[in-house]
mmCIF file of C-alpha atoms and ligand atoms in Angstrom:
data_model
loop_
_atom_site.group_PDB
_atom_site.id
_atom_site.type_symbol
_atom_site.label_atom_id
_atom_site.label_comp_id
_atom_site.label_asym_id
_atom_site.label_seq_id
_atom_site.Cartn_x
_atom_site.Cartn_y
_atom_site.Cartn_z
ATOM 1 C CA MET A 139 44.943 91.285 96.568
ATOM 2 C CA GLY A 140 42.904 91.336 93.392
ATOM 3 C CA GLN A 141 44.143 92.376 90.009
ATOM 4 C CA THR A 142 43.420 96.007 89.113
ATOM 5 C CA ASP A 143 44.583 98.306 86.340
ATOM 6 C CA ASP A 144 47.306 99.700 88.536
ATOM 7 C CA THR A 145 48.535 96.292 89.691
ATOM 8 C CA LYS A 146 51.227 94.630 87.617
ATOM 9 C CA ILE A 147 54.345 92.499 87.596
ATOM 10 C CA LEU A 148 57.276 93.557 85.448
ATOM 11 C CA THR A 149 58.779 90.367 84.039
ATOM 12 C CA ASN A 150 61.462 89.256 81.566
ATOM 13 C CA CYS A 151 63.893 91.933 82.717
ATOM 14 C CA HIS A 152 67.134 92.581 84.524
ATOM 15 C CA LEU A 153 67.115 95.072 87.359
ATOM 16 C CA ALA A 154 69.575 97.752 88.440
ATOM 17 C CA THR A 155 67.804 98.379 91.742
ATOM 18 C CA MET A 156 70.504 100.855 92.885
ATOM 19 C CA GLN A 157 70.006 99.614 96.444
ATOM 20 C CA ALA A 158 73.044 100.319 98.604
ATOM 21 C CA GLY A 159 75.274 97.608 99.987
ATOM 22 C CA SER A 160 74.198 94.758 97.744
ATOM 23 C CA ALA A 161 75.613 93.625 94.386
ATOM 24 C CA PRO A 162 77.051 96.326 92.076
ATOM 25 C CA TYR A 163 74.140 98.489 90.880
ATOM 26 C CA GLY A 164 71.970 96.421 93.235
ATOM 27 C CA MET A 165 71.803 94.194 90.186
ATOM 28 C CA ILE A 166 69.290 91.335 89.866
ATOM 29 C CA ARG A 167 69.452 89.379 86.632
ATOM 30 C CA ASP A 168 66.136 87.845 85.562
ATOM 31 C CA GLY A 169 64.273 89.890 88.123
ATOM 32 C CA ALA A 170 60.645 90.810 88.714
ATOM 33 C CA VAL A 171 58.957 93.839 90.271
ATOM 34 C CA ALA A 172 55.430 93.838 91.688
ATOM 35 C CA VAL A 173 53.744 97.238 91.532
ATOM 36 C CA HIS A 174 50.482 98.202 93.224
ATOM 37 C CA GLN A 175 48.962 101.689 92.978
ATOM 38 C CA GLY A 176 52.250 103.186 91.849
ATOM 39 C CA ARG A 177 54.273 101.665 94.690
ATOM 40 C CA ILE A 178 56.777 98.850 94.621
ATOM 41 C CA GLN A 179 55.287 95.944 96.515
ATOM 42 C CA TRP A 180 57.947 93.333 95.926
ATOM 43 C CA VAL A 181 61.282 93.095 94.068
ATOM 44 C CA GLY A 182 63.558 90.104 93.570
ATOM 45 C CA ALA A 183 64.565 87.233 91.329
ATOM 46 C CA ALA A 184 61.723 86.104 89.042
ATOM 47 C CA THR A 185 62.122 82.523 90.257
ATOM 48 C CA GLU A 186 61.350 83.697 93.805
ATOM 49 C CA LEU A 187 58.175 85.613 93.019
ATOM 50 C CA PRO A 188 55.759 84.750 95.873
ATOM 51 C CA ALA A 189 52.578 82.880 94.974
ATOM 52 C CA THR A 190 50.398 85.862 95.986
ATOM 53 C CA TYR A 191 51.666 87.811 92.967
ATOM 54 C CA GLN A 192 51.520 84.994 90.419
ATOM 55 C CA GLY A 193 48.030 85.930 89.230
ATOM 56 C CA TRP A 194 48.821 89.629 88.699
ATOM 57 C CA HIS A 195 48.886 91.127 85.227
ATOM 58 C CA LYS A 196 52.344 90.582 83.702
ATOM 59 C CA GLN A 197 54.085 93.287 81.689
ATOM 60 C CA ASP A 198 56.835 91.736 79.541
ATOM 61 C CA MET A 199 59.907 94.000 79.469
ATOM 62 C CA GLY A 200 61.452 92.132 76.530
ATOM 63 C CA GLY A 201 64.758 91.421 78.252
ATOM 64 C CA ARG A 202 65.507 95.094 78.930
ATOM 65 C CA TRP A 203 67.186 96.601 82.000
ATOM 66 C CA VAL A 204 64.760 98.221 84.429
ATOM 67 C CA VAL A 205 66.375 101.119 86.297
ATOM 68 C CA PRO A 206 64.913 103.795 88.595
ATOM 69 C CA ALA A 207 63.909 106.808 86.490
ATOM 70 C CA LEU A 208 66.843 109.216 86.484
ATOM 71 C CA VAL A 209 66.804 112.234 88.791
ATOM 72 C CA ASP A 210 68.285 115.525 87.565
ATOM 73 C CA CYS A 211 68.810 117.257 90.914
ATOM 74 C CA HIS A 212 70.262 120.602 89.761
ATOM 75 C CA THR A 213 68.881 122.575 86.820
ATOM 76 C CA HIS A 214 68.024 126.121 85.807
ATOM 77 C CA LEU A 215 65.750 124.782 83.083
ATOM 78 C CA VAL A 216 63.245 127.657 83.058
ATOM 79 C CA TYR A 217 64.711 130.744 81.378
ATOM 80 C CA GLY A 218 64.210 133.127 78.496
ATOM 81 C CA GLY A 219 66.626 133.738 75.635
ATOM 82 C CA ASN A 220 70.041 132.166 75.232
ATOM 83 C CA ARG A 221 73.702 133.155 75.659
ATOM 84 C CA ILE A 222 75.167 132.055 72.331
ATOM 85 C CA ASP A 223 76.830 135.457 71.881
ATOM 86 C CA GLU A 224 78.611 135.080 75.229
ATOM 87 C CA PHE A 225 79.819 131.646 74.231
ATOM 88 C CA GLU A 226 81.477 133.286 71.240
ATOM 89 C CA GLN A 227 82.884 136.072 73.394
ATOM 90 C CA ARG A 228 84.363 133.574 75.830
ATOM 91 C CA LEU A 229 86.101 131.798 72.983
ATOM 92 C CA ASN A 230 87.411 135.158 71.851
ATOM 93 C CA GLY A 231 89.131 135.557 75.197
ATOM 94 C CA LYS A 232 86.609 136.936 77.739
ATOM 95 C CA SER A 233 86.107 134.942 80.932
ATOM 96 C CA TYR A 234 82.743 133.934 82.450
ATOM 97 C CA ALA A 235 83.486 136.179 85.446
ATOM 98 C CA GLU A 236 84.449 139.144 83.215
ATOM 99 C CA LEU A 237 81.180 138.856 81.283
ATOM 100 C CA ALA A 238 79.246 138.742 84.571
ATOM 101 C CA GLU A 239 81.105 141.740 85.980
ATOM 102 C CA ALA A 240 80.285 143.720 82.803
ATOM 103 C CA GLY A 241 76.534 143.217 83.347
ATOM 104 C CA GLY A 242 76.178 140.181 81.099
ATOM 105 C CA GLY A 243 76.158 136.565 82.273
ATOM 106 C CA ILE A 244 73.265 135.737 84.585
ATOM 107 C CA LEU A 245 71.945 139.328 84.282
ATOM 108 C CA SER A 246 71.534 138.997 80.538
ATOM 109 C CA THR A 247 69.289 135.963 81.096
ATOM 110 C CA VAL A 248 67.465 137.953 83.788
ATOM 111 C CA ARG A 249 66.567 140.591 81.174
ATOM 112 C CA ALA A 250 65.245 137.947 78.761
ATOM 113 C CA THR A 251 63.357 136.098 81.492
ATOM 114 C CA ARG A 252 61.723 139.239 82.857
ATOM 115 C CA ALA A 253 60.632 140.176 79.330
ATOM 116 C CA ALA A 254 58.851 136.822 78.816
ATOM 117 C CA SER A 255 55.267 136.240 79.926
ATOM 118 C CA LEU A 256 54.455 133.167 82.000
ATOM 119 C CA HIS A 257 53.227 131.395 78.884
ATOM 120 C CA GLU A 258 56.225 132.406 76.792
ATOM 121 C CA LEU A 259 58.485 131.095 79.544
ATOM 122 C CA ILE A 260 56.606 127.791 79.676
ATOM 123 C CA ASP A 261 56.752 127.486 75.869
ATOM 124 C CA ALA A 262 60.491 128.227 75.798
ATOM 125 C CA SER A 263 61.247 125.723 78.552
ATOM 126 C CA ARG A 264 58.918 122.872 77.558
ATOM 127 C CA PRO A 265 61.209 121.372 74.886
ATOM 128 C CA ARG A 266 64.058 121.216 77.375
ATOM 129 C CA LEU A 267 61.959 119.261 79.859
ATOM 130 C CA GLN A 268 60.719 116.975 77.082
ATOM 131 C CA GLN A 269 64.308 116.305 75.981
ATOM 132 C CA MET A 270 65.235 115.420 79.555
ATOM 133 C CA ALA A 271 62.290 113.066 79.902
ATOM 134 C CA ALA A 272 63.288 111.374 76.631
ATOM 135 C CA CYS A 273 66.669 110.625 78.260
ATOM 136 C CA GLY A 274 65.010 108.615 81.050
ATOM 137 C CA VAL A 275 64.602 111.408 83.595
ATOM 138 C CA GLY A 276 61.531 111.130 85.858
ATOM 139 C CA THR A 277 62.322 113.881 88.367
ATOM 140 C CA VAL A 278 63.843 117.300 87.738
ATOM 141 C CA GLU A 279 64.767 120.039 90.162
ATOM 142 C CA ILE A 280 64.208 123.508 88.666
ATOM 143 C CA LYS A 281 65.591 126.670 90.230
ATOM 144 C CA SER A 282 64.341 130.215 89.973
ATOM 145 C CA GLY A 283 67.025 132.925 89.920
ATOM 146 C CA TYR A 284 66.556 134.703 86.592
ATOM 147 C CA GLY A 285 63.738 136.899 87.910
ATOM 148 C CA LEU A 286 65.465 138.514 90.897
ATOM 149 C CA ASN A 287 62.316 140.352 91.924
ATOM 150 C CA LEU A 288 59.238 138.899 93.550
ATOM 151 C CA THR A 289 56.997 139.012 90.478
ATOM 152 C CA ASP A 290 59.456 137.373 88.117
ATOM 153 C CA GLU A 291 60.737 134.812 90.634
ATOM 154 C CA ILE A 292 57.112 133.770 91.222
ATOM 155 C CA LYS A 293 56.583 133.588 87.456
ATOM 156 C CA MET A 294 59.580 131.257 87.092
ATOM 157 C CA LEU A 295 58.447 128.958 89.912
ATOM 158 C CA GLU A 296 54.903 128.863 88.534
ATOM 159 C CA ALA A 297 56.282 128.017 85.083
ATOM 160 C CA ALA A 298 58.300 125.167 86.593
ATOM 161 C CA ARG A 299 55.282 123.765 88.457
ATOM 162 C CA ALA A 300 53.062 124.084 85.371
ATOM 163 C CA LEU A 301 55.599 122.209 83.247
ATOM 164 C CA GLY A 302 55.677 119.389 85.775
ATOM 165 C CA GLN A 303 51.907 119.081 85.634
ATOM 166 C CA GLU A 304 51.648 119.053 81.871
ATOM 167 C CA THR A 305 54.554 116.664 81.182
ATOM 168 C CA GLY A 306 54.121 114.185 84.043
ATOM 169 C CA VAL A 307 57.752 114.714 85.098
ATOM 170 C CA ARG A 308 58.059 115.166 88.868
ATOM 171 C CA VAL A 309 59.322 118.746 89.327
ATOM 172 C CA ARG A 310 60.866 120.020 92.565
ATOM 173 C CA THR A 311 61.316 123.766 92.684
ATOM 174 C CA THR A 312 64.111 125.692 94.378
ATOM 175 C CA PHE A 313 64.023 129.413 95.138
ATOM 176 C CA LEU A 314 67.336 130.964 94.054
ATOM 177 C CA GLY A 315 66.570 134.653 94.522
ATOM 178 C CA ALA A 316 70.210 135.095 95.602
ATOM 179 C CA HIS A 317 71.631 134.067 92.219
ATOM 180 C CA ALA A 318 72.976 137.479 91.181
ATOM 181 C CA LEU A 319 72.591 141.087 92.254
ATOM 182 C CA PRO A 320 69.853 142.639 90.087
ATOM 183 C CA GLU A 321 70.722 145.885 88.270
ATOM 184 C CA GLU A 322 68.342 147.960 90.389
ATOM 185 C CA PHE A 323 70.369 147.013 93.500
ATOM 186 C CA THR A 324 73.824 147.721 92.032
ATOM 187 C CA GLY A 325 76.209 148.567 94.870
ATOM 188 C CA LYS A 326 73.563 147.627 97.456
ATOM 189 C CA SER A 327 73.873 143.910 97.967
ATOM 190 C CA GLY A 328 72.990 144.210 101.663
ATOM 191 C CA ALA A 329 69.710 145.862 100.726
ATOM 192 C CA TYR A 330 68.949 143.086 98.238
ATOM 193 C CA ILE A 331 69.607 140.448 100.883
ATOM 194 C CA ASP A 332 67.277 142.378 103.236
ATOM 195 C CA HIS A 333 64.643 142.310 100.474
ATOM 196 C CA ILE A 334 65.046 138.564 99.953
ATOM 197 C CA VAL A 335 64.845 137.837 103.660
ATOM 198 C CA SER A 336 61.979 140.137 104.587
ATOM 199 C CA GLU A 337 59.855 140.219 101.412
ATOM 200 C CA MET A 338 60.625 137.489 98.913
ATOM 201 C CA LEU A 339 61.213 134.418 101.067
ATOM 202 C CA PRO A 340 58.112 134.858 103.255
ATOM 203 C CA GLU A 341 55.899 135.374 100.187
ATOM 204 C CA ILE A 342 57.379 132.364 98.363
ATOM 205 C CA ALA A 343 56.758 130.343 101.536
ATOM 206 C CA ARG A 344 53.212 131.661 101.879
ATOM 207 C CA ARG A 345 52.419 130.636 98.311
ATOM 208 C CA GLY A 346 54.054 127.223 98.752
ATOM 209 C CA LEU A 347 55.970 127.672 95.513
ATOM 210 C CA ALA A 348 59.383 126.288 96.498
ATOM 211 C CA ASP A 349 60.571 122.963 97.878
ATOM 212 C CA ALA A 350 64.031 124.280 98.828
ATOM 213 C CA VAL A 351 66.198 127.414 98.862
ATOM 214 C CA ASP A 352 69.617 127.871 97.222
ATOM 215 C CA VAL A 353 72.220 130.688 97.003
ATOM 216 C CA PHE A 354 75.096 131.328 94.573
ATOM 217 C CA CYS A 355 77.946 131.755 97.083
ATOM 218 C CA GLU A 356 80.809 133.115 94.967
ATOM 219 C CA HIS A 357 82.852 136.278 94.433
ATOM 220 C CA ILE A 358 80.566 137.078 91.468
ATOM 221 C CA GLY A 359 77.535 135.988 93.517
ATOM 222 C CA PHE A 360 77.038 136.480 97.263
ATOM 223 C CA SER A 361 79.532 136.503 100.138
ATOM 224 C CA LEU A 362 79.660 133.970 102.924
ATOM 225 C CA SER A 363 77.900 136.267 105.390
ATOM 226 C CA GLU A 364 75.194 137.215 102.849
ATOM 227 C CA THR A 365 74.716 133.530 102.089
ATOM 228 C CA ARG A 366 74.352 132.760 105.775
ATOM 229 C CA ARG A 367 71.602 135.363 106.154
ATOM 230 C CA VAL A 368 69.548 133.863 103.340
ATOM 231 C CA LEU A 369 70.032 130.271 104.479
ATOM 232 C CA GLU A 370 69.171 131.124 108.089
ATOM 233 C CA ALA A 371 65.988 132.899 107.018
ATOM 234 C CA ALA A 372 65.067 129.969 104.771
ATOM 235 C CA ILE A 373 65.647 127.438 107.544
ATOM 236 C CA ALA A 374 63.550 129.537 109.932
ATOM 237 C CA LEU A 375 60.688 129.303 107.425
ATOM 238 C CA GLY A 376 61.100 125.512 107.267
ATOM 239 C CA PHE A 377 62.839 125.241 103.876
ATOM 240 C CA PRO A 378 65.544 122.662 103.229
ATOM 241 C CA VAL A 379 68.637 124.472 101.902
ATOM 242 C CA ARG A 380 71.265 123.803 99.244
ATOM 243 C CA LEU A 381 74.212 125.816 97.965
ATOM 244 C CA HIS A 382 76.151 126.672 94.810
ATOM 245 C CA ALA A 383 79.533 126.439 96.511
ATOM 246 C CA GLU A 384 83.213 126.682 95.529
ATOM 247 C CA GLN A 385 82.553 126.713 91.774
ATOM 248 C CA LEU A 386 85.088 129.371 90.746
ATOM 249 C CA THR A 387 86.849 130.121 94.055
ATOM 250 C CA ASN A 388 86.763 128.835 97.630
ATOM 251 C CA LEU A 389 84.627 130.998 99.925
ATOM 252 C CA HIS A 390 84.126 128.104 102.396
ATOM 253 C CA GLY A 391 80.414 128.066 101.666
ATOM 254 C CA ALA A 392 80.210 124.285 101.621
ATOM 255 C CA GLN A 393 81.493 123.963 105.157
ATOM 256 C CA MET A 394 79.061 126.580 106.410
ATOM 257 C CA ALA A 395 76.076 125.125 104.538
ATOM 258 C CA ALA A 396 76.882 121.594 105.702
ATOM 259 C CA GLU A 397 77.068 122.804 109.293
ATOM 260 C CA MET A 398 73.626 124.316 108.756
ATOM 261 C CA GLY A 399 72.333 120.908 107.605
ATOM 262 C CA ALA A 400 72.188 121.577 103.846
ATOM 263 C CA LEU A 401 70.761 118.812 101.676
ATOM 264 C CA SER A 402 73.516 119.360 99.100
ATOM 265 C CA CYS A 403 76.404 121.538 98.032
ATOM 266 C CA ASP A 404 76.890 121.779 94.296
ATOM 267 C CA HIS A 405 79.787 122.375 91.826
ATOM 268 C CA LEU A 406 82.631 122.074 94.400
ATOM 269 C CA GLU A 407 85.650 122.354 92.072
ATOM 270 C CA TYR A 408 87.468 124.475 94.710
ATOM 271 C CA LEU A 409 86.251 122.534 97.784
ATOM 272 C CA ASP A 410 88.880 122.043 100.521
ATOM 273 C CA GLU A 411 89.231 119.280 103.072
ATOM 274 C CA ALA A 412 87.432 121.140 105.865
ATOM 275 C CA GLY A 413 84.454 121.485 103.536
ATOM 276 C CA ALA A 414 84.516 117.831 102.512
ATOM 277 C CA LYS A 415 84.771 116.770 106.146
ATOM 278 C CA ALA A 416 81.812 118.921 107.183
ATOM 279 C CA MET A 417 79.740 117.582 104.296
ATOM 280 C CA GLY A 418 80.536 113.970 105.181
ATOM 281 C CA LYS A 419 79.660 114.573 108.835
ATOM 282 C CA ALA A 420 76.344 116.255 107.997
ATOM 283 C CA GLY A 421 75.295 113.820 105.262
ATOM 284 C CA THR A 422 75.259 116.704 102.759
ATOM 285 C CA VAL A 423 75.308 115.352 99.193
ATOM 286 C CA GLY A 424 78.061 116.618 96.852
ATOM 287 C CA VAL A 425 76.469 117.421 93.481
ATOM 288 C CA LEU A 426 78.963 117.338 90.596
ATOM 289 C CA LEU A 427 78.150 119.284 87.444
ATOM 290 C CA PRO A 428 80.520 118.103 84.718
ATOM 291 C CA GLY A 429 78.609 120.068 82.056
ATOM 292 C CA ALA A 430 79.511 123.411 83.682
ATOM 293 C CA TYR A 431 83.108 122.271 84.239
ATOM 294 C CA TYR A 432 83.375 121.343 80.562
ATOM 295 C CA PHE A 433 81.534 124.315 79.071
ATOM 296 C CA LEU A 434 83.443 126.899 81.167
ATOM 297 C CA ARG A 435 86.667 125.088 80.228
ATOM 298 C CA GLU A 436 87.471 124.749 83.930
ATOM 299 C CA THR A 437 90.713 122.909 84.665
ATOM 300 C CA LYS A 438 90.429 122.411 88.422
ATOM 301 C CA GLN A 439 88.662 119.147 89.093
ATOM 302 C CA PRO A 440 86.392 118.717 92.098
ATOM 303 C CA PRO A 441 88.197 116.673 94.774
ATOM 304 C CA VAL A 442 86.220 113.499 94.180
ATOM 305 C CA GLN A 443 88.458 111.124 96.129
ATOM 306 C CA MET A 444 88.656 113.493 99.080
ATOM 307 C CA MET A 445 84.876 113.660 99.232
ATOM 308 C CA LEU A 446 84.543 109.883 99.008
ATOM 309 C CA ASP A 447 87.184 109.503 101.754
ATOM 310 C CA HIS A 448 85.024 111.688 103.997
ATOM 311 C CA GLY A 449 81.921 109.645 103.237
ATOM 312 C CA VAL A 450 80.215 112.218 101.009
ATOM 313 C CA ASP A 451 77.533 110.793 98.709
ATOM 314 C CA LEU A 452 78.034 112.118 95.177
ATOM 315 C CA ALA A 453 75.278 113.085 92.754
ATOM 316 C CA ILE A 454 75.513 114.098 89.081
ATOM 317 C CA ALA A 455 73.260 116.666 87.375
ATOM 318 C CA THR A 456 73.059 118.637 84.147
ATOM 319 C CA ASP A 457 72.956 122.172 85.673
ATOM 320 C CA CYS A 458 70.919 122.871 82.481
ATOM 321 C CA ASN A 459 71.233 126.645 82.011
ATOM 322 C CA PRO A 460 72.036 129.033 79.159
ATOM 323 C CA GLY A 461 75.353 130.334 80.494
ATOM 324 C CA SER A 462 77.462 127.548 81.950
ATOM 325 C CA SER A 463 75.791 124.296 80.883
ATOM 326 C CA PRO A 464 73.380 124.411 77.943
ATOM 327 C CA THR A 465 72.491 120.727 77.932
ATOM 328 C CA THR A 466 69.500 118.554 78.792
ATOM 329 C CA ASN A 467 71.349 115.264 78.453
ATOM 330 C CA LEU A 468 71.816 113.591 81.852
ATOM 331 C CA PRO A 469 73.254 110.335 80.417
ATOM 332 C CA LEU A 470 75.945 112.482 78.752
ATOM 333 C CA MET A 471 76.728 113.909 82.210
ATOM 334 C CA LEU A 472 77.214 110.357 83.507
ATOM 335 C CA SER A 473 79.751 109.712 80.778
ATOM 336 C CA MET A 474 81.508 113.003 81.523
ATOM 337 C CA ALA A 475 81.534 112.320 85.272
ATOM 338 C CA CYS A 476 83.454 109.151 84.425
ATOM 339 C CA THR A 477 85.857 110.525 81.818
ATOM 340 C CA LEU A 478 86.444 113.993 83.325
ATOM 341 C CA PHE A 479 86.145 113.290 87.069
ATOM 342 C CA GLY A 480 87.116 109.626 87.261
ATOM 343 C CA LEU A 481 83.888 108.244 88.686
ATOM 344 C CA THR A 482 83.074 104.627 87.942
ATOM 345 C CA PRO A 483 79.947 103.987 85.852
ATOM 346 C CA GLU A 484 78.323 102.592 88.983
ATOM 347 C CA GLN A 485 79.137 105.728 90.995
ATOM 348 C CA ALA A 486 77.828 107.853 88.131
ATOM 349 C CA LEU A 487 74.509 106.005 87.892
ATOM 350 C CA THR A 488 74.148 106.070 91.684
ATOM 351 C CA GLY A 489 74.700 109.824 91.375
ATOM 352 C CA ALA A 490 71.756 110.222 89.025
ATOM 353 C CA THR A 491 69.407 107.944 90.988
ATOM 354 C CA ARG A 492 69.799 107.173 94.697
ATOM 355 C CA ASN A 493 72.116 110.057 95.614
ATOM 356 C CA ALA A 494 70.319 112.596 93.449
ATOM 357 C CA ALA A 495 67.070 111.662 95.202
ATOM 358 C CA LYS A 496 68.823 112.234 98.536
ATOM 359 C CA ALA A 497 69.987 115.682 97.351
ATOM 360 C CA LEU A 498 66.311 116.564 96.865
ATOM 361 C CA GLY A 499 65.235 115.138 100.219
ATOM 362 C CA LEU A 500 63.448 112.318 98.365
ATOM 363 C CA GLY A 501 65.851 109.532 99.310
ATOM 364 C CA ASP A 502 63.091 107.392 100.850
ATOM 365 C CA GLU A 503 60.732 107.836 97.934
ATOM 366 C CA ILE A 504 62.496 107.554 94.550
ATOM 367 C CA GLY A 505 65.883 106.622 93.071
ATOM 368 C CA GLN A 506 65.812 102.935 94.017
ATOM 369 C CA ILE A 507 63.827 99.858 93.140
ATOM 370 C CA SER A 508 62.943 98.913 96.708
ATOM 371 C CA THR A 509 59.791 97.837 98.482
ATOM 372 C CA GLY A 510 57.716 100.871 99.484
ATOM 373 C CA PHE A 511 59.375 103.208 96.962
ATOM 374 C CA THR A 512 57.441 104.932 94.186
ATOM 375 C CA ALA A 513 57.438 102.781 91.049
ATOM 376 C CA ASP A 514 59.074 105.417 88.890
ATOM 377 C CA LEU A 515 60.934 103.135 86.517
ATOM 378 C CA VAL A 516 62.516 103.165 83.089
ATOM 379 C CA ALA A 517 63.273 100.184 80.820
ATOM 380 C CA TRP A 518 66.513 100.598 78.851
ATOM 381 C CA GLU A 519 67.912 98.680 75.900
ATOM 382 C CA LEU A 520 71.306 97.974 77.472
ATOM 383 C CA SER A 521 73.746 95.111 77.582
ATOM 384 C CA SER A 522 74.756 96.167 81.113
ATOM 385 C CA PRO A 523 74.068 99.192 83.368
ATOM 386 C CA ALA A 524 77.577 100.560 82.663
ATOM 387 C CA GLU A 525 76.389 101.240 79.115
ATOM 388 C CA LEU A 526 74.483 104.255 80.476
ATOM 389 C CA SER A 527 77.852 105.944 81.062
ATOM 390 C CA TYR A 528 79.558 104.538 77.976
ATOM 391 C CA GLY A 529 78.305 106.165 74.790
ATOM 392 C CA PHE A 530 78.426 109.930 74.890
ATOM 393 C CA GLY A 531 75.839 112.187 73.317
ATOM 394 C CA GLN A 532 73.782 109.203 72.213
ATOM 395 C CA ALA A 533 71.662 107.875 75.049
ATOM 396 C CA PRO A 534 70.449 104.293 74.652
ATOM 397 C CA LYS A 535 66.743 103.802 73.922
ATOM 398 C CA CYS A 536 64.447 103.913 76.906
ATOM 399 C CA GLU A 537 60.805 103.848 77.891
ATOM 400 C CA ARG A 538 59.099 104.867 81.122
ATOM 401 C CA VAL A 539 57.189 101.835 82.510
HETATM 402 O O1 LIG B 197 75.122 126.675 88.178
HETATM 403 N N1 LIG B 197 76.723 129.272 89.077
HETATM 404 C C1 LIG B 197 75.669 129.871 89.019
HETATM 405 N N2 LIG B 197 74.607 129.496 88.342
HETATM 406 C C2 LIG B 197 74.644 128.696 87.177
HETATM 407 C C3 LIG B 197 74.992 129.467 85.980
HETATM 408 C C4 LIG B 197 73.922 130.352 85.620
HETATM 409 C C5 LIG B 197 74.184 131.147 84.385
HETATM 410 O O2 LIG B 197 75.347 131.372 83.986
HETATM 411 O O3 LIG B 197 73.150 131.547 83.842
HETATM 412 C C6 LIG B 197 75.517 127.491 87.371
HETATM 413 O O4 LIG B 197 76.561 127.317 86.731
HETATM 414 FE FE1 LIG B 198 73.590 125.920 88.926
#
């Protein structure tokens, strides 16, 4: 194969390939990666680079660690306004649930998001996506759910897609119309679910605006049976499904979603063993959100060991949103997953690469340095991959390569 502009060998680097079942982190010291047309053609020890690649253009990584670009698999990054006042109110004694029940919480962000034009929403959200990218993130999932009517949900999903195009970050969108009951449906949650199922979902599908569908299954969100209706309708339209499950209480949403083949269940502080078992059996990824746990001053930890015992793959995400996790810093989440939830640095990094890709249904495409995968890579100034989980609030320097 001849040398072209999009043909290169990354040299003078160490690799955290994040391949399963090999050395910790899938580590290769003094490695090399051959890339052709954006795909990984070969990966291994530099001394074993086959002769066919020897003539390719070499890109010297200066001794840095090359790691798959991070994947933030759960965010609500597109929104209007902020909830700084509610943060103050919570620290003056009000709970997150009380604020929601009084018409604040998610609904206050819905008001600000509805009031913003598409371009205002893009402008407000752009810096957040840029901050994420600066932390080594190459793929971000962005949920709707602050529009809660067809027009504003479409506006959110279009803003998310537009941001992906202008920043070069891979954006996967998730329709979260069932995030909260909008004011105009107060006392009529069944009617809102009917509206989602018969009007919103089919139109979102027709426009091809969402890659997955999610629901907030919670006593301040939607019940188990309402959740089931939305997920069933989504599956019938061909959408992969995910779920906000057992964040504040246990409604057994995780078990139900896993049995329906969900890609992931997220939060999971109140998950029980039946839920963990169902997730392990179905291959449903458990997405941990230490930012929301920390910011809501939650004390019940997600049952990490129980999930691991049932073979659940764990992912870590920012949950970037104005109410429960106002952060864009995924490396900080890795550190918090270790210190707050007891993950090892290797489990944490796996959770923001290979397992996060799986949570998005992209497990064969990104999140590993493996032959055939997309060459979506970041070079980090690290002394070892564990350093990504070590400092907190001060991500090491990185560059997309
Ligand atoms: O993941 N739990 C529901 N949704 C978000 C919070 C959204 C908000 O408070 O605006 C979450 O924590
Ligand atoms: Fe969330």
